[in-house]
CSV table of C-alpha atoms in Angstrom, one decimal:
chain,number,residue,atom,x,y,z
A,1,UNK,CA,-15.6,-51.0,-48.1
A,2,UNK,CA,-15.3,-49.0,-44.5
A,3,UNK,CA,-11.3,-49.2,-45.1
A,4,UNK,CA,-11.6,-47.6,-48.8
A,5,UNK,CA,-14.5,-45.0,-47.7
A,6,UNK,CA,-12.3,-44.1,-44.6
A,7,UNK,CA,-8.9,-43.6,-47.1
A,8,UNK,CA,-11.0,-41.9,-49.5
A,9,UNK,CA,-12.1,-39.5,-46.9
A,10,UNK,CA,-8.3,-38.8,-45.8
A,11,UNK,CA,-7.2,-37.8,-49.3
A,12,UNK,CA,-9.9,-35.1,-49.6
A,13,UNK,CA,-8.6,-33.7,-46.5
A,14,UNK,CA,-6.2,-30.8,-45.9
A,15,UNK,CA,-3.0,-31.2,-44.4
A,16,UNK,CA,-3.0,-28.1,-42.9
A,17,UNK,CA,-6.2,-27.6,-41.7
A,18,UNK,CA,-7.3,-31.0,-40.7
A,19,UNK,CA,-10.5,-30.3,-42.5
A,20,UNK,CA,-12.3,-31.2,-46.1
A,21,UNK,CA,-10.9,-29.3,-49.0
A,22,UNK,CA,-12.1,-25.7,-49.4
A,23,UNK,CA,-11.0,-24.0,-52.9
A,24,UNK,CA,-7.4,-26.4,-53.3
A,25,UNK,CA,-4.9,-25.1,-54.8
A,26,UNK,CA,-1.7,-26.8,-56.3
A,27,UNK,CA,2.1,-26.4,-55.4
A,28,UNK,CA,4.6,-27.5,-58.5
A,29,UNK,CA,5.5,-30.3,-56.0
A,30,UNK,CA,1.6,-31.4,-57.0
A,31,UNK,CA,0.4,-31.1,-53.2
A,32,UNK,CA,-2.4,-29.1,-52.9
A,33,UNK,CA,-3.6,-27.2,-49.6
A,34,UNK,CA,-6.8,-24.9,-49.5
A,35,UNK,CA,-6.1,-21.9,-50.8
A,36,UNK,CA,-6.6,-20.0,-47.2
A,37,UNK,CA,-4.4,-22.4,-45.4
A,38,UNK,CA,-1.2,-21.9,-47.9
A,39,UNK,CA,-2.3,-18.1,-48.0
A,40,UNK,CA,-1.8,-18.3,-44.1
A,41,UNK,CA,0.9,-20.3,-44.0
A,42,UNK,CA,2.9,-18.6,-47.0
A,43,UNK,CA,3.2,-15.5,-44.0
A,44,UNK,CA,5.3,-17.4,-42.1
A,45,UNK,CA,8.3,-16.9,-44.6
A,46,UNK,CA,9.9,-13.9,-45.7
A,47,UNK,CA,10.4,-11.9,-49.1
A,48,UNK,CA,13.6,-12.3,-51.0
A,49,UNK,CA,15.2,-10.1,-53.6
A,50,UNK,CA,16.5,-11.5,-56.7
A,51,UNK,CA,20.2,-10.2,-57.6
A,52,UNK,CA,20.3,-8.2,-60.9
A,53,UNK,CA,20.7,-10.2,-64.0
A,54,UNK,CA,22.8,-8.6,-67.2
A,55,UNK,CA,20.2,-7.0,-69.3
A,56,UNK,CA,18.1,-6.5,-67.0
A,57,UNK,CA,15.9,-3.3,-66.6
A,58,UNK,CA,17.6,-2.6,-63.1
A,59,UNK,CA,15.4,-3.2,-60.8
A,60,UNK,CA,15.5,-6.5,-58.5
A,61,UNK,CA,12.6,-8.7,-58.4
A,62,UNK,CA,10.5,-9.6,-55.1
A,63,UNK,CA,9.4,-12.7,-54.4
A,64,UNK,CA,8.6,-15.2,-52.0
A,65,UNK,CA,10.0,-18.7,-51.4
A,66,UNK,CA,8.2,-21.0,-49.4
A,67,UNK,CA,8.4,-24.9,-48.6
A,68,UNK,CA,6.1,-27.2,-49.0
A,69,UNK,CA,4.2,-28.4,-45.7
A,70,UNK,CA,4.9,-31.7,-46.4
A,71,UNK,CA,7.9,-32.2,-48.5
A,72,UNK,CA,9.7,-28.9,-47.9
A,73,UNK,CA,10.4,-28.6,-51.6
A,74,UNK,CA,11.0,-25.0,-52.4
A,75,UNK,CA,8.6,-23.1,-53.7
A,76,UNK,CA,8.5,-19.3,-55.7
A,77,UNK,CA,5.4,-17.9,-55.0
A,78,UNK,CA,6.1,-14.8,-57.7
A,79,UNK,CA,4.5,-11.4,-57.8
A,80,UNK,CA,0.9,-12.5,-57.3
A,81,UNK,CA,1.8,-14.7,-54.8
A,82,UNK,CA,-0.6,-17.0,-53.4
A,83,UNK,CA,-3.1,-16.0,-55.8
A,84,UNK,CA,-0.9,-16.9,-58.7
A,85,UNK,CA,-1.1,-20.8,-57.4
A,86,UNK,CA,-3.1,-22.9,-60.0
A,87,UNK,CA,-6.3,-24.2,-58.7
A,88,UNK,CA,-7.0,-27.9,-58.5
A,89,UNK,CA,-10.5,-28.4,-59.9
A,90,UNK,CA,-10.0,-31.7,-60.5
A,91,UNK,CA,-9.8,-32.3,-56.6
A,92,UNK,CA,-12.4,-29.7,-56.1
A,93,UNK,CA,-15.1,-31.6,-58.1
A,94,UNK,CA,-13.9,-34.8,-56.4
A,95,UNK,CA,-14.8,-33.1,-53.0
A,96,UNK,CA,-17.7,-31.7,-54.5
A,97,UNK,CA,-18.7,-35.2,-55.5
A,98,UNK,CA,-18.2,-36.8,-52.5
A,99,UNK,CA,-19.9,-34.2,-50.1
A,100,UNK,CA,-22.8,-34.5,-52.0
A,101,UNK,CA,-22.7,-38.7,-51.4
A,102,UNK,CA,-21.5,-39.6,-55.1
A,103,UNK,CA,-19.1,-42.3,-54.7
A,104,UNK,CA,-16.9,-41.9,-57.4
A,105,UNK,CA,-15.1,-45.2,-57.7
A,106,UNK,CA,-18.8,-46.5,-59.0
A,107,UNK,CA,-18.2,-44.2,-61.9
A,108,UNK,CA,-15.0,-45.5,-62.9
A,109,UNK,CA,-15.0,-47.7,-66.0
A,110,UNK,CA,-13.1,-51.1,-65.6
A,111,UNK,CA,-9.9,-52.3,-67.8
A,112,UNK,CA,-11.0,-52.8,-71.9
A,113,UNK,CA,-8.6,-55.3,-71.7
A,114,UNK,CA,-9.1,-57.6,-68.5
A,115,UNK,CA,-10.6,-61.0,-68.8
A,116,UNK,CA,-14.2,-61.6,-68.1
A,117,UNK,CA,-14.9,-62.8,-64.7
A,118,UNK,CA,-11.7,-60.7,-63.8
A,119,UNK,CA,-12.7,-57.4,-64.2
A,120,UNK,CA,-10.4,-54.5,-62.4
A,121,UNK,CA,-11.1,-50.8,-62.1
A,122,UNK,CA,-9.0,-48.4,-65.2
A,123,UNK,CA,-6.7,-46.1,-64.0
A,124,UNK,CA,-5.1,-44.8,-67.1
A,125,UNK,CA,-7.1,-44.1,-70.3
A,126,UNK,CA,-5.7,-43.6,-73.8
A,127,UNK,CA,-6.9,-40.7,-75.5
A,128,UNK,CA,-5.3,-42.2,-78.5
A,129,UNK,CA,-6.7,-45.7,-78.5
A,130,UNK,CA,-9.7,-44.8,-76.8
A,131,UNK,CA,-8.8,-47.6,-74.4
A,132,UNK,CA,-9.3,-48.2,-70.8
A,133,UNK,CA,-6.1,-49.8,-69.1
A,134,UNK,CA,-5.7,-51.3,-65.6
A,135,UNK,CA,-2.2,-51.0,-63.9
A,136,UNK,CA,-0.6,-54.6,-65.0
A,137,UNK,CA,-2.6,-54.3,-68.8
A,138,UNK,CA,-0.6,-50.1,-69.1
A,139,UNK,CA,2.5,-52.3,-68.4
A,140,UNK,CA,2.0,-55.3,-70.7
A,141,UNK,CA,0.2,-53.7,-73.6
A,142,UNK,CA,0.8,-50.0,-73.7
A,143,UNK,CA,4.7,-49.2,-73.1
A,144,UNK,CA,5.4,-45.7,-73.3
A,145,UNK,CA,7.6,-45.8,-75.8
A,146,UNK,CA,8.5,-46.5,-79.4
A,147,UNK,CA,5.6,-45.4,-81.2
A,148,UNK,CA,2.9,-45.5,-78.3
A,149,UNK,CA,5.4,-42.5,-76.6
A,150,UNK,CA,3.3,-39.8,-78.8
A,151,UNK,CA,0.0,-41.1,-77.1
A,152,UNK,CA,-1.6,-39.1,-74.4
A,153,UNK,CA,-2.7,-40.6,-71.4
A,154,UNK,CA,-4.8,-38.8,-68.3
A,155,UNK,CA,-6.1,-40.9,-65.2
A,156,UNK,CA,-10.1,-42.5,-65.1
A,157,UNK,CA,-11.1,-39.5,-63.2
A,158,UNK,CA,-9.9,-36.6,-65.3
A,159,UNK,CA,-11.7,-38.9,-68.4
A,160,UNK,CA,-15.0,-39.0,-66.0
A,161,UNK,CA,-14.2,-34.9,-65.6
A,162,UNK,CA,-13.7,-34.2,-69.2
A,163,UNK,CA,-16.7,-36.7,-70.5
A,164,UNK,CA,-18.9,-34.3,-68.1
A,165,UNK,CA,-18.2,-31.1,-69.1
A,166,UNK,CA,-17.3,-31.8,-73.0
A,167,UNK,CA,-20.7,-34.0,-73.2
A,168,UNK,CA,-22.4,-30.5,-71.2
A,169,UNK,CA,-20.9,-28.6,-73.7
A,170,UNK,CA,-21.4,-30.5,-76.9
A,171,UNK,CA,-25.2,-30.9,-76.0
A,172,UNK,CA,-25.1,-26.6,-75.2
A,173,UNK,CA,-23.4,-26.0,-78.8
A,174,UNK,CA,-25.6,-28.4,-80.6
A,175,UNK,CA,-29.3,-26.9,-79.0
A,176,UNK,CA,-27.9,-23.4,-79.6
A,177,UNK,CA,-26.7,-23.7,-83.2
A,178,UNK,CA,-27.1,-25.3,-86.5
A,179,UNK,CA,-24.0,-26.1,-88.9
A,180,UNK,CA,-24.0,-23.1,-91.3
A,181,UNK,CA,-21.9,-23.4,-94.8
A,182,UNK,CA,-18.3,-21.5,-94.2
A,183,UNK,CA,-18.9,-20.1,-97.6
A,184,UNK,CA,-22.3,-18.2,-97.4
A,185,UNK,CA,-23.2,-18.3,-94.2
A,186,UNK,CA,-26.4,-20.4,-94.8
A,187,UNK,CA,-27.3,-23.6,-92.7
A,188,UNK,CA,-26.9,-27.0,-94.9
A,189,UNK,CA,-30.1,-28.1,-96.3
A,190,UNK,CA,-29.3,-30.4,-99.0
A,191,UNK,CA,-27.1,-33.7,-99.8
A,192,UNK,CA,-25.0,-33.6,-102.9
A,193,UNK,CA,-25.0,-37.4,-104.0
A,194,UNK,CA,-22.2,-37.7,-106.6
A,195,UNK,CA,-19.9,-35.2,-104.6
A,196,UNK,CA,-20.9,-36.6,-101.7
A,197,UNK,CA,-21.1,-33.3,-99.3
A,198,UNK,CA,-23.6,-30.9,-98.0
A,199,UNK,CA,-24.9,-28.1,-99.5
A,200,UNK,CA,-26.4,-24.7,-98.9
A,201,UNK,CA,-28.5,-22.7,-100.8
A,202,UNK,CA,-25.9,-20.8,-101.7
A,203,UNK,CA,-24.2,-24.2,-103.0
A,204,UNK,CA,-27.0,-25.0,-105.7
A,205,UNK,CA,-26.0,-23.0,-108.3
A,206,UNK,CA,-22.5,-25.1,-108.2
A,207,UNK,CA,-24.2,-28.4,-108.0
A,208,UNK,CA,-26.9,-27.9,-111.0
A,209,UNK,CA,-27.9,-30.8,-113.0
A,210,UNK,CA,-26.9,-33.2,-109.4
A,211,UNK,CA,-29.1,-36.0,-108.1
A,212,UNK,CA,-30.1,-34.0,-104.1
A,213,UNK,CA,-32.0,-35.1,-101.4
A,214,UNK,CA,-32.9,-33.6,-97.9
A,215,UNK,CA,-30.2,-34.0,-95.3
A,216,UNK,CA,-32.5,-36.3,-93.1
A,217,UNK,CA,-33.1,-39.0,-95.9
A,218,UNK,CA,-30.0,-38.5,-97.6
A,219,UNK,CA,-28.3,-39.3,-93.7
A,220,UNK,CA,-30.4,-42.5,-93.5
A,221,UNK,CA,-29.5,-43.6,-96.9
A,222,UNK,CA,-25.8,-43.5,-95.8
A,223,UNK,CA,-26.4,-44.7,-92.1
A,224,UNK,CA,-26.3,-48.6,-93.5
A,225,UNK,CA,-22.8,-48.1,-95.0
A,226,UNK,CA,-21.1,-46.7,-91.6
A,227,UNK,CA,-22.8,-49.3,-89.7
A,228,UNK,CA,-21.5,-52.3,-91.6
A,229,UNK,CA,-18.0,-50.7,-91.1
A,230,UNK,CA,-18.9,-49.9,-87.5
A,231,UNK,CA,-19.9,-53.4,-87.1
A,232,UNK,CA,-16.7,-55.0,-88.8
A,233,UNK,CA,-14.9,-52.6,-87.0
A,234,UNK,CA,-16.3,-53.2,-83.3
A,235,UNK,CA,-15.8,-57.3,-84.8
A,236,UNK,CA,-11.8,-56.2,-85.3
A,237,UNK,CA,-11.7,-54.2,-82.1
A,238,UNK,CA,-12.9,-57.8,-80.3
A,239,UNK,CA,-10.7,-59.7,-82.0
A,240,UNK,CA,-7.8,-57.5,-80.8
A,241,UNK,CA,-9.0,-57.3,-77.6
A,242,UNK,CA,-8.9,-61.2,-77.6
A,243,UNK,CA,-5.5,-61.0,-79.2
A,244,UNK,CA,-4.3,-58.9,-76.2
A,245,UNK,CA,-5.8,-60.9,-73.6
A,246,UNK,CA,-4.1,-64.1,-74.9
A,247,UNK,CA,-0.4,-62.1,-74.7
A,248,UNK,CA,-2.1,-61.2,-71.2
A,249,UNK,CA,-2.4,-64.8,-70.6
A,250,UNK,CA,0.8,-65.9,-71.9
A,251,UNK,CA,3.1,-63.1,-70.2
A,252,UNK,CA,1.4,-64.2,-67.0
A,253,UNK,CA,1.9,-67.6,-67.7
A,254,UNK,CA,5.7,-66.8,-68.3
A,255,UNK,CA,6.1,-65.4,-65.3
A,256,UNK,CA,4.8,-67.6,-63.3
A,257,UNK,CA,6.7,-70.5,-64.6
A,258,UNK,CA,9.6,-68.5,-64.8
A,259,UNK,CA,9.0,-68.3,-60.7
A,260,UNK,CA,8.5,-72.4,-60.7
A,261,UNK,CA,11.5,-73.2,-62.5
A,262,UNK,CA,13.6,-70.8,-60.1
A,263,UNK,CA,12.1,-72.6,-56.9
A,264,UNK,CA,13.0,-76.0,-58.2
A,265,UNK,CA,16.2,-74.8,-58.9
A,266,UNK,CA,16.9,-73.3,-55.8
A,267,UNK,CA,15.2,-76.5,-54.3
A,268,UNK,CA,17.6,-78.6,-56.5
A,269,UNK,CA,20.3,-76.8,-55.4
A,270,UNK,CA,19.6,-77.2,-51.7
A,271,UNK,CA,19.6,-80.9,-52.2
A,272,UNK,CA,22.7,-81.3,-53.9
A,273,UNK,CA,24.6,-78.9,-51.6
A,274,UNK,CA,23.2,-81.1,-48.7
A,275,UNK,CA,24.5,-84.0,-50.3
A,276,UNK,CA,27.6,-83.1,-51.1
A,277,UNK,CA,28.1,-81.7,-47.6
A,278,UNK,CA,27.2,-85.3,-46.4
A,279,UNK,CA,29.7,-86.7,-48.4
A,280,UNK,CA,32.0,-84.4,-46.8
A,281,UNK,CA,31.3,-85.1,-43.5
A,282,UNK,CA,31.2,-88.6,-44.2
A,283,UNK,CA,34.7,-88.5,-45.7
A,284,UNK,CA,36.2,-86.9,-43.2
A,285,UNK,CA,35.5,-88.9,-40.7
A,286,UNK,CA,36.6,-92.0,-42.2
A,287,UNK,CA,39.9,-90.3,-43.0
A,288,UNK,CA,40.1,-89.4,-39.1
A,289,UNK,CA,39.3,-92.8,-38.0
A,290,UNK,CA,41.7,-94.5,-40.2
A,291,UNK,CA,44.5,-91.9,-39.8
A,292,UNK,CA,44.1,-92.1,-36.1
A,293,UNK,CA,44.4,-96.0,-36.3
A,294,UNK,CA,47.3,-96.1,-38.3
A,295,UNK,CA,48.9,-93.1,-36.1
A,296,UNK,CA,49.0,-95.3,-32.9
A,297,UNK,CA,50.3,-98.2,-34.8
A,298,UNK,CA,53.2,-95.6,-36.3
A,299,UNK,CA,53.7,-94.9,-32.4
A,300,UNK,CA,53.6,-98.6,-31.2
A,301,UNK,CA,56.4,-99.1,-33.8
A,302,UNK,CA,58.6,-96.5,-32.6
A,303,UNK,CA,58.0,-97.0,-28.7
A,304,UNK,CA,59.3,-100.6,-29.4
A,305,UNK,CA,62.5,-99.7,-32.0
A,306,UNK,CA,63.2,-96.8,-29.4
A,307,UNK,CA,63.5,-99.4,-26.3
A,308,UNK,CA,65.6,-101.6,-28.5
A,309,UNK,CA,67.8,-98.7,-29.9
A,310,UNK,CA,68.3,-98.1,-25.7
A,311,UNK,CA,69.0,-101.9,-25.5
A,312,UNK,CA,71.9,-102.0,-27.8
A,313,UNK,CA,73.2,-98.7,-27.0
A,314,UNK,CA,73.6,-99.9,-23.2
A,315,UNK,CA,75.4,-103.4,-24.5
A,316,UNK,CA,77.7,-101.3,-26.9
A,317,UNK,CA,79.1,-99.1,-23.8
A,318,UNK,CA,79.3,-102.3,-21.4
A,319,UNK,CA,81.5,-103.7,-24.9
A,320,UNK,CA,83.4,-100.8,-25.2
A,321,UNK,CA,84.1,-101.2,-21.1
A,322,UNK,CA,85.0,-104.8,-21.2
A,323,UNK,CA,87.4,-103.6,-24.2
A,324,UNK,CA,89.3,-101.2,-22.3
A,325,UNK,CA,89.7,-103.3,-18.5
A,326,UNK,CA,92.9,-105.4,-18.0
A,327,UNK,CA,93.4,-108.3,-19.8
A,328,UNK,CA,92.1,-111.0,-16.8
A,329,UNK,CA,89.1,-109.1,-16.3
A,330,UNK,CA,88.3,-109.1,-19.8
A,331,UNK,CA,89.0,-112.6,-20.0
A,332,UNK,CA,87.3,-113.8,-16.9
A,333,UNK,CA,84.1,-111.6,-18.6
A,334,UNK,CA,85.0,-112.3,-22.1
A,335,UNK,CA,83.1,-115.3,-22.5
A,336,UNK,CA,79.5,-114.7,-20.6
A,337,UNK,CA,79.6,-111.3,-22.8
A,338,UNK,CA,79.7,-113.2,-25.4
A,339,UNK,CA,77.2,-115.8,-24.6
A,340,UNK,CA,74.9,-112.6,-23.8
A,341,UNK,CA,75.7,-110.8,-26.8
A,342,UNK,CA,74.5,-112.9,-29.0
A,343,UNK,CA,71.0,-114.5,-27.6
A,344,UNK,CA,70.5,-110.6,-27.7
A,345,UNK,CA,71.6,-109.7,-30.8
A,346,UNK,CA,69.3,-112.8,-32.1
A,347,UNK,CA,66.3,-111.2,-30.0
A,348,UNK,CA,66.7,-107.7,-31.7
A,349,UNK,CA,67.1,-108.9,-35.1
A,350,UNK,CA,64.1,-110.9,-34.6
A,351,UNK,CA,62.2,-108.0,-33.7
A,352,UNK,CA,63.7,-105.6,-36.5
A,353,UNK,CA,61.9,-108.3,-38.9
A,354,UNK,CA,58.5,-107.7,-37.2
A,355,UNK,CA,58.4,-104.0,-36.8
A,356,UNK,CA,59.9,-103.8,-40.5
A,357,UNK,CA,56.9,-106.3,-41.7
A,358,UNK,CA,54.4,-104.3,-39.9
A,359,UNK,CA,55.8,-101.0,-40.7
A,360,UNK,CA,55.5,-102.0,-44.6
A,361,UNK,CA,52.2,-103.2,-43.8
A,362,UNK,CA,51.5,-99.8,-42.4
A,363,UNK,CA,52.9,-97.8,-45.4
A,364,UNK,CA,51.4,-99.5,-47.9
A,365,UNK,CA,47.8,-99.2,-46.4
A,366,UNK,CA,48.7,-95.3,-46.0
A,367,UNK,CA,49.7,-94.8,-49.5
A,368,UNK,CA,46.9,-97.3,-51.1
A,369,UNK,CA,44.7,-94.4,-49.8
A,370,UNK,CA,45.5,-91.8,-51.8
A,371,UNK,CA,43.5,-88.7,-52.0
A,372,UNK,CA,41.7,-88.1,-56.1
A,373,UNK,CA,39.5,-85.7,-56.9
A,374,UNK,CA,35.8,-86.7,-56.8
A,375,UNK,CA,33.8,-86.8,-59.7
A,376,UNK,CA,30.4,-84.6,-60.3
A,377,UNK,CA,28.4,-85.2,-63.4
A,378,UNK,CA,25.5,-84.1,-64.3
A,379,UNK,CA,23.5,-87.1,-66.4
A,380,UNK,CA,20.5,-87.9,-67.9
A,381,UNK,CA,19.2,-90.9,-66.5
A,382,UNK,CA,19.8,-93.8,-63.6
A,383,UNK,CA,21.1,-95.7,-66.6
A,384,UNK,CA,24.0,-93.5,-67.6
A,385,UNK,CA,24.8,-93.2,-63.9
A,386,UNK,CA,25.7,-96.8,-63.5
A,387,UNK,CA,27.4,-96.6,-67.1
A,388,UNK,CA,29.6,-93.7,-65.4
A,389,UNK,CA,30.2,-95.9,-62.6
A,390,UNK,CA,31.3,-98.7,-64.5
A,391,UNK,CA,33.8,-96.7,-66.4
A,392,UNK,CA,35.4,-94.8,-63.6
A,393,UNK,CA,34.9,-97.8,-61.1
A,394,UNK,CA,33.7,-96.8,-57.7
A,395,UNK,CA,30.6,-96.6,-55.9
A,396,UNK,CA,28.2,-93.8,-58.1
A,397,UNK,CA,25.7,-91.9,-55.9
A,398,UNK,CA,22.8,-90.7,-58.2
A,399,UNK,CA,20.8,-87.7,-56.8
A,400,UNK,CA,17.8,-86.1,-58.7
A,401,UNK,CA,18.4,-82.6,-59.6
A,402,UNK,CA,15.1,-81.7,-61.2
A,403,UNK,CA,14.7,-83.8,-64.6
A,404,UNK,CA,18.1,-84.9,-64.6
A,405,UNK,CA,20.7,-86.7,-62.0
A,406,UNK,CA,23.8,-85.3,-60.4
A,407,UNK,CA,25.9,-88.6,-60.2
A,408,UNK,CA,28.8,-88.1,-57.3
A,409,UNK,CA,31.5,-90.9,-57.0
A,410,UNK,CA,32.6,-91.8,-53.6
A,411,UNK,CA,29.5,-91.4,-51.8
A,412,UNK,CA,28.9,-94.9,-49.6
């Protein structure tokens, strides 16, 4: 309460002169400044002349452009100048108010429309509907447009200010004069029954042979009528303001389930990305560790086929030698080359077998593993999930996205 008095006081305090608000007056940019602190500050700038229009009577206007203290918008003072600034008694009776310890916000009605318990303070009222209307209930159930665009609107405190002085007024007019006919200028003293209107003096003549009473009786003979319509209508007005606190209700209800549903989505989503970023991981590391294995058995291979490629390719020179020396030498070698030739060429041949049996081996694991596409579907139940497996054939990784699962093959 010491926050909203201390803010209260603030707004009801010049800008200029750092003090309360002394005769405000409004700029078109809707600040308002007392009307001696804008007329001091307003010397500060200079008079302009306005160039001459067509038409015109020939002589160039003066006037005086100043900028707002606070939001520099531009500002044409005119002829009268300072003086010719509209004053803001709305604000003045609101200081007025306050200085004289009136707290204002106790006069301000609450929202037609909120829900018992939950009453809120009315900012807007409806001149049209004759309805109070907090901030969220203006939004909901009084759009400015369509037909409720024509409607006119003013803020709580300008309907507290009007009430006051149209109630002052009324009460002035009605203990100052009487309700005279248009006709003859004589006050109504007589009830017409079967036209249904008041009469003057004047008015008799008209009305002869007519069933009359006195306005007093004749207004309490009619009073039960408008009552029972008053009543059924005040019944109506509840049941519409029931009516509009139910769509109140259900737009909030909306909303807020609208803002559950996007959380467990977003939750959902989390969870599924998380997963599937698992599986990544988890795939990729396999492929690493079997691609690494199979790349040093690949290089075992070839280290071995490359020493016997060297073997034979130091036996075909020492052949090609023995080939070309004289005819004893080659004889006298001819036969341990031989000899040595062949337990060799048995050796290699043996090993060709091996490193061609493994190197099979190898390629066939390598292209067993081929890389398919993995499979996300989104299914109803557990159930379908294992029918999904069984049809595809792999290992089927349900995850629960919301009310439904988000079945992934190849997850271990």
């Amino acid at each position: 309460m010491a926050e909203s008095m201390q803010k209260r006081d603030d707004d009801l305090i010049c800008s200029i002169c750092m003090e309360t608000f002394r005769k405000p007056v409004m700029l078109p940019c809707q600040h308002s400044f007392c009307r001696e602190c804008i007329d001091s500050y307003a010397g500060k700038f200079k008079h302009v002349k306005t160039n001459e229009s067509p038409g015109s009577t020939g002589y160039e206007d003066v006037h005086q452009l100043i900028a707002c203290p606070l939001c520099r918008a531009s500002t044409s003072l005119g002829k009268e100048g300072v003086a010719g600034l509209p004053p803001n008694f709305h604000l003045a009776e609101i200081v007025e108010r306050f200085s004289s310890g009136v707290n204002v916000e106790d006069d301000i009605p609450y929202c037609s429309l909120c829900e018992e318990g939950n009453h809120v303070r009315a900012v807007k009222f409806c001149t049209n509907c004759g309805v109070f209307y907090c901030g969220d209930c203006l939004a909901i159930c009084h759009p400015m447009r369509g037909p409720l665009k024509r409607h006119q609107l003013i803020s709580s405190q300008e309907y507290l200010s009007q009430e006051t002085s149209q109630g002052q007024v009324s009460r002035d007019h009605q203990s100052t004069q009487q309700p005279s006919c248009a006709r003859h200028g004589q006050p109504f003293g007589l009830y017409c029954e079967p036209c249904r209107m008041v009469i003057c003096m004047g008015c008799v003549v008209e009305h002869q042979g007519h069933a009359m009473r006195d306005i007093p009786s004749a207004a309490e003979n009619n009073k039960p009528a408008v009552l029972s319509r008053t009543n059924e209508l005040e019944k109506v007005f509840g049941e519409t303001k029931e009516s509009l606190s139910g769509v109140l209700r259900l737009h909030r209800k909306i909303q807020e389930n609208q803002k559950l549903h996007t959380q467990e989505v977003e939750k959902a989503y989390r969870a599924a990305l998380g997963a599937l970023q698992a599986w990544r991981q988890h795939s990729l590391d396999g492929l690493k560790t079997s691609y690494s294995q199979w790349s040093v058995e690949c290089s075992a291979i070839f280290k071995h086929l490359q020493l016997q490629a060297q073997e034979m390719e130091r036996i075909v020179r020492a052949s090609k030698d023995l080939l070309a020396s004289m005819d004893v030498e080659f004889l006298q070698g001819s036969t341990d080359f031989t000899k040595t030739t062949d337990d060799q060429l048995k050796g290699v041949r043996s090993e060709l077998e091996k490193h061609e049996v493994s190197r099979q081996k190898l390629l066939a694991s390598v292209q067993h593993d081929q890389v398919v596409p993995r499979q996300v579907t989104v299914k109803e139940t557990v159930q379908e999930c294992q029918d999904l497996e069984a049809a595809v054939g792999g290992q089927i990784s349900p995850l629960r996205v919301t009310s439904k699962f988000l079945c992934i093959k190849g997850i271990q």
